Every structure is written in structure tokens, then in C-alpha cells.
XYZ file of C-alpha atoms in Angstrom:
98
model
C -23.213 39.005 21.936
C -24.202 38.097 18.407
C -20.814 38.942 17.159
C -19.677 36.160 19.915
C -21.838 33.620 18.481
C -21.168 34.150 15.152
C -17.535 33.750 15.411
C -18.152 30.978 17.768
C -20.338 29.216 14.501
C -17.715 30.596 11.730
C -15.083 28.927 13.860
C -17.258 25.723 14.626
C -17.349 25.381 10.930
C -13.959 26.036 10.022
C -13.035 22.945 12.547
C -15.522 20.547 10.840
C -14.338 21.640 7.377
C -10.531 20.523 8.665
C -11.657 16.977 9.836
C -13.369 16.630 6.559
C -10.706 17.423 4.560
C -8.557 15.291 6.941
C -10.924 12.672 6.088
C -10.804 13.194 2.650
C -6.747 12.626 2.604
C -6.815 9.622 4.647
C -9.708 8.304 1.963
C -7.158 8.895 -0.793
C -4.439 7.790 1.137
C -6.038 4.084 1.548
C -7.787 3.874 -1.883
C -3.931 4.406 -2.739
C -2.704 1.622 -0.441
C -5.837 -0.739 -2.008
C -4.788 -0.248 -5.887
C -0.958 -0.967 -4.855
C -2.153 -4.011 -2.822
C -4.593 -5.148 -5.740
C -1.396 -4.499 -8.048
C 1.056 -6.458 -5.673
C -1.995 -9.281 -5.644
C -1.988 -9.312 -9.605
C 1.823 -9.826 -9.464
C 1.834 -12.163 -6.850
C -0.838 -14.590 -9.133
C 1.332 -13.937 -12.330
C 4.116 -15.369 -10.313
C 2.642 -18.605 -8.798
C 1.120 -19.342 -12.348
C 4.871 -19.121 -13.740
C 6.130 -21.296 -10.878
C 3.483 -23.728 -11.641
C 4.319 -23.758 -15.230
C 7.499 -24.568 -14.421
C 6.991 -27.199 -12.274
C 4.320 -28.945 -14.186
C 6.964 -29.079 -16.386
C 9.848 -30.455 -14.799
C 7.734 -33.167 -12.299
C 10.779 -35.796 -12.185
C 13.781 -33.412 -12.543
C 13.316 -30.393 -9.915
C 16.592 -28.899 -9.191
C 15.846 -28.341 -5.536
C 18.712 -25.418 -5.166
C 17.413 -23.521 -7.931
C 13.818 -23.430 -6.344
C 15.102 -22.539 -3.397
C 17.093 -19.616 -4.809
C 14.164 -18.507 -6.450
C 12.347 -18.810 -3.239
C 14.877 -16.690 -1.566
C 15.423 -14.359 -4.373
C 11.161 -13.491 -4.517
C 11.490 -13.163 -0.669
C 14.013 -10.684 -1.280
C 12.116 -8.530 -3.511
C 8.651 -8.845 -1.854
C 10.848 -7.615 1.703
C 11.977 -4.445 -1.050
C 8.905 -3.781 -2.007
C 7.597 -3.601 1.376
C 9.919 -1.253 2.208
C 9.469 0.680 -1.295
C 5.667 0.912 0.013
C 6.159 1.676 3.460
C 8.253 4.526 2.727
C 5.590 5.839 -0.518
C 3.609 5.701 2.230
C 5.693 8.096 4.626
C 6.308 10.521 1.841
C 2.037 10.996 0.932
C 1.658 11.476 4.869
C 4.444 13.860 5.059
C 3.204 15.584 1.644
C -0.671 15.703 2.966
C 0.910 17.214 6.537
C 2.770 20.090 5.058
């Protein structure tokens, strides 16, 4: 009977050591996401300060094409980085499940 509740405790404790450490992963996981969005952020600044720059400097002469490829072009590479994140993402669930 003892023996019973021992194992019953031993294996009690293994489960709550396994949600802990499945805790701890998804912890890591999202302090990862936060210092990628925090670096995307800092990126995202640097570029609206050059954009501003460059319009402060051009008030009366904006080439309206060549904003709006720029416009395009940073939509373009904010939609790959997405998908560069999204799949970092996938690979540190698929690491921390195997």
C-alpha cells in the first residue's frame, strides 16, 4: 500500500515537473518573440525618422511614384519578415517538442 502511494507521489511529481518545464519553454519562447518585436519596433522608428528626413526635405518637390514605391517596397519586406518570424517561430516549437 505504501509502495502504491509512493509511486502515485513520485509520479504526481514527475507530471508537475513536465508542466513546469513546459512553462519554462513557452517563457523563453515569448521573451524571444518580445526582443524580436522590440527589435522590429527599433527598426520600424529608424525608418519613419528617415522618411521624415526626407520629406522635410523635399516639402515642394515630392515625387509621388517614388514614395509610393518605397511604400510598397517596405510593405514588401515587413510581409518577409513576418513570414521570416512566423516560421523562427515554427522551428523553436518544433525544436522545444522533440
Amino acid at each position: 500500500q505504501n509502495e502504491k502511494e509512493l509511486q502515485d507521489v513520485v509520479k504526481q511529481q514527475e507530471e508537475k515537473m513536465l508542466q513546469l518545464i513546459d512553462k519554462s519553454g513557452e517563457v523563453m519562447r515569448l521573451k524571444a518573440e518580445v526582443s524580436e518585436l522590440k527589435r522590429l519596433l527599433q527598426l520600424a522608428e529608424t525608418e519613419a525618422r528617415v522618411l521624415w528626413e526626407e520629406m522635410r526635405g523635399k516639402e515642394h518637390q515630392v515625387d509621388t511614384a517614388y514614395i509610393q514605391e518605397r511604400v510598397m517596397l517596405r510593405r514588401e519586406v515587413d510581409k518577409l519578415r513576418l513570414l521570416l518570424v512566423e516560421k523562427e517561430e515554427e522551428n523553436i516549437r518544433l525544436t522545444d517538442k522533440y
